[in-house]
mmCIF file of C-alpha atoms in Angstrom:
data_model
loop_
_atom_site.group_PDB
_atom_site.id
_atom_site.type_symbol
_atom_site.label_atom_id
_atom_site.label_comp_id
_atom_site.label_asym_id
_atom_site.label_seq_id
_atom_site.Cartn_x
_atom_site.Cartn_y
_atom_site.Cartn_z
ATOM 1 C CA VAL A 120 115.715 85.347 134.213
ATOM 2 C CA VAL A 121 114.238 81.393 135.379
ATOM 3 C CA ILE A 122 110.629 81.517 135.818
ATOM 4 C CA ALA A 123 109.951 78.998 139.041
ATOM 5 C CA PRO A 124 107.927 76.332 137.414
ATOM 6 C CA GLU A 125 104.913 76.161 139.976
ATOM 7 C CA ASP A 126 104.738 80.173 138.524
ATOM 8 C CA ILE A 127 104.540 78.942 135.011
ATOM 9 C CA GLU A 128 101.514 75.805 135.800
ATOM 10 C CA PHE A 129 99.755 79.085 137.632
ATOM 11 C CA LEU A 130 100.110 80.779 134.507
ATOM 12 C CA TYR A 131 98.990 77.997 131.997
ATOM 13 C CA GLU A 132 96.423 77.105 135.119
ATOM 14 C CA ARG A 133 94.965 80.520 135.288
ATOM 15 C CA TYR A 134 94.864 82.474 132.009
ATOM 16 C CA LEU A 135 95.435 79.196 129.258
ATOM 17 C CA GLY A 136 94.139 76.579 131.079
ATOM 18 C CA ASP A 137 95.998 73.231 129.216
ATOM 19 C CA VAL A 138 97.685 74.999 126.475
ATOM 20 C CA CYS A 139 98.068 72.086 124.620
ATOM 21 C CA GLU A 140 93.792 71.291 124.657
ATOM 22 C CA ARG A 141 92.783 75.364 124.217
ATOM 23 C CA PHE A 142 94.544 76.691 121.785
ATOM 24 C CA GLY A 143 95.456 73.977 118.810
ATOM 25 C CA PRO A 144 98.237 75.609 117.185
ATOM 26 C CA PHE A 145 99.743 75.456 120.468
ATOM 27 C CA ALA A 146 101.688 72.476 121.036
ATOM 28 C CA VAL A 147 104.836 72.641 122.380
ATOM 29 C CA ARG A 148 104.975 74.379 125.626
ATOM 30 C CA ALA A 149 108.310 76.000 126.291
ATOM 31 C CA ASP A 150 110.977 74.276 127.165
ATOM 32 C CA GLU A 151 112.920 76.180 130.102
ATOM 33 C CA PRO A 152 110.300 79.252 130.817
ATOM 34 C CA HIS A 153 112.578 82.132 131.522
ATOM 35 C CA VAL A 154 112.613 86.303 130.931
ATOM 36 C CA THR A 155 115.792 87.066 128.092
ATOM 37 C CA LEU A 156 117.565 89.118 128.883
ATOM 38 C CA LEU A 157 120.084 89.975 126.343
ATOM 39 C CA PHE A 158 119.885 87.319 123.260
ATOM 40 C CA ILE A 159 124.062 87.258 123.330
ATOM 41 C CA GLY A 160 124.215 83.714 120.389
ATOM 42 C CA ASP A 161 127.313 84.085 119.454
ATOM 43 C CA LYS A 162 127.342 87.585 118.179
ATOM 44 C CA SER A 163 129.631 90.170 119.479
ATOM 45 C CA ILE A 164 129.623 92.929 121.437
ATOM 46 C CA GLU A 165 128.977 95.705 118.840
ATOM 47 C CA LYS A 166 126.429 93.353 116.609
ATOM 48 C CA LEU A 167 124.741 93.461 119.887
ATOM 49 C CA ALA A 168 124.720 97.326 120.771
ATOM 50 C CA GLU A 169 123.588 98.155 117.283
ATOM 51 C CA GLU A 170 120.277 95.623 117.098
ATOM 52 C CA TYR A 171 120.024 96.795 121.158
ATOM 53 C CA ARG A 172 119.815 100.357 119.603
ATOM 54 C CA ILE A 173 121.995 100.717 122.779
ATOM 55 C CA SER A 174 125.561 102.192 123.844
ATOM 56 C CA VAL A 175 128.296 99.257 123.609
ATOM 57 C CA ASN A 176 129.536 100.174 126.672
ATOM 58 C CA ARG A 177 125.594 99.703 128.130
ATOM 59 C CA VAL A 178 125.746 96.152 126.499
ATOM 60 C CA SER A 179 129.546 95.599 128.421
ATOM 61 C CA ASP A 180 127.588 96.502 131.055
ATOM 62 C CA LEU A 181 124.000 94.665 131.729
ATOM 63 C CA LEU A 182 126.361 91.707 131.147
ATOM 64 C CA THR A 183 128.954 92.231 133.520
ATOM 65 C CA LYS A 184 125.437 93.008 135.780
ATOM 66 C CA ALA A 185 123.825 89.466 134.382
ATOM 67 C CA GLN A 186 127.009 87.539 135.287
ATOM 68 C CA GLY A 187 126.687 88.969 138.979
ATOM 69 C CA ALA A 188 122.953 87.830 139.069
ATOM 70 C CA VAL A 189 123.350 84.626 138.374
ATOM 71 C CA GLY A 190 121.589 82.493 140.668
ATOM 72 C CA GLN A 191 119.743 85.391 142.053
ATOM 73 C CA GLN A 192 115.727 84.500 143.227
ATOM 74 C CA VAL A 193 113.834 88.335 141.704
ATOM 75 C CA SER A 194 110.417 89.305 141.444
ATOM 76 C CA VAL A 195 108.930 89.843 138.184
ATOM 77 C CA GLN A 196 105.466 91.357 137.983
ATOM 78 C CA LEU A 197 102.853 89.777 135.197
ATOM 79 C CA ARG A 198 101.339 92.529 132.697
ATOM 80 C CA HIS A 199 99.579 90.127 130.414
ATOM 81 C CA VAL A 200 99.145 87.065 128.763
ATOM 82 C CA VAL A 201 99.064 87.724 124.498
ATOM 83 C CA TRP A 202 98.655 84.672 122.275
ATOM 84 C CA ASN A 203 98.239 84.537 118.216
ATOM 85 C CA ASP A 204 98.897 80.999 115.760
ATOM 86 C CA LEU A 205 102.563 81.607 116.201
ATOM 87 C CA LEU A 206 103.446 81.926 120.673
ATOM 88 C CA ALA A 207 101.920 82.501 123.648
ATOM 89 C CA ALA A 208 103.473 84.315 125.853
ATOM 90 C CA ALA A 209 103.484 86.661 129.522
ATOM 91 C CA TYR A 210 104.160 90.326 129.466
ATOM 92 C CA VAL A 211 106.444 91.341 133.158
ATOM 93 C CA SER A 212 107.867 93.915 134.726
ATOM 94 C CA LEU A 213 111.601 93.919 135.830
ATOM 95 C CA GLY A 214 112.619 95.381 139.399
ATOM 96 C CA ASP A 215 115.248 97.810 138.963
ATOM 97 C CA SER A 216 117.665 95.831 139.933
ATOM 98 C CA VAL A 217 117.767 94.287 137.345
ATOM 99 C CA PRO A 218 119.796 93.672 134.359
ATOM 100 C CA CYS A 219 117.446 93.662 130.262
ATOM 101 C CA ALA A 220 118.222 95.106 127.326
ATOM 102 C CA THR A 221 115.075 93.574 126.278
ATOM 103 C CA ARG A 222 111.942 96.494 125.179
ATOM 104 C CA ASN A 223 109.067 94.037 126.242
ATOM 105 C CA PRO A 224 110.920 90.967 128.709
ATOM 106 C CA HIS A 225 108.650 88.257 128.538
ATOM 107 C CA VAL A 226 108.070 84.512 129.534
ATOM 108 C CA THR A 227 107.312 82.233 125.854
ATOM 109 C CA LEU A 228 104.221 79.849 127.750
ATOM 110 C CA ALA A 229 103.897 77.814 124.268
ATOM 111 C CA ARG A 230 104.756 78.530 120.700
ATOM 112 C CA GLY A 231 102.905 76.364 117.269
ATOM 113 C CA ARG A 232 103.995 73.079 116.648
ATOM 114 C CA ASN A 233 106.237 74.940 113.602
ATOM 115 C CA VAL A 234 107.610 77.375 115.030
ATOM 116 C CA ALA A 235 111.183 77.268 116.081
ATOM 117 C CA PRO A 236 112.025 78.719 119.660
ATOM 118 C CA LYS A 237 114.034 81.813 118.556
ATOM 119 C CA TRP A 238 113.470 83.098 115.025
#
């Protein structure tokens, strides 16, 4: 789920101020803020099911629903913003119609200078 630029700017202004100045370790703002629904990478459906602790059928269903939802606008509700010395993230709630395998859906707002986008 891609987050609208104006919504991301609101999060930065409202909850973190200028992230790069206020929280020194957060030198890198997220390039494309989004909510990861199911991180696939180069994994097979079976491996995804194992990692997410869901059935292969559930993974297939999520993939089908996600592909059908591409380009659709959805409502995302902010739950809370957290940060530590590695990253800053906004945890969100998604509507029931949004297919999501991630246990804690969130938007990464910023990460430490030496922290990879995915680790």
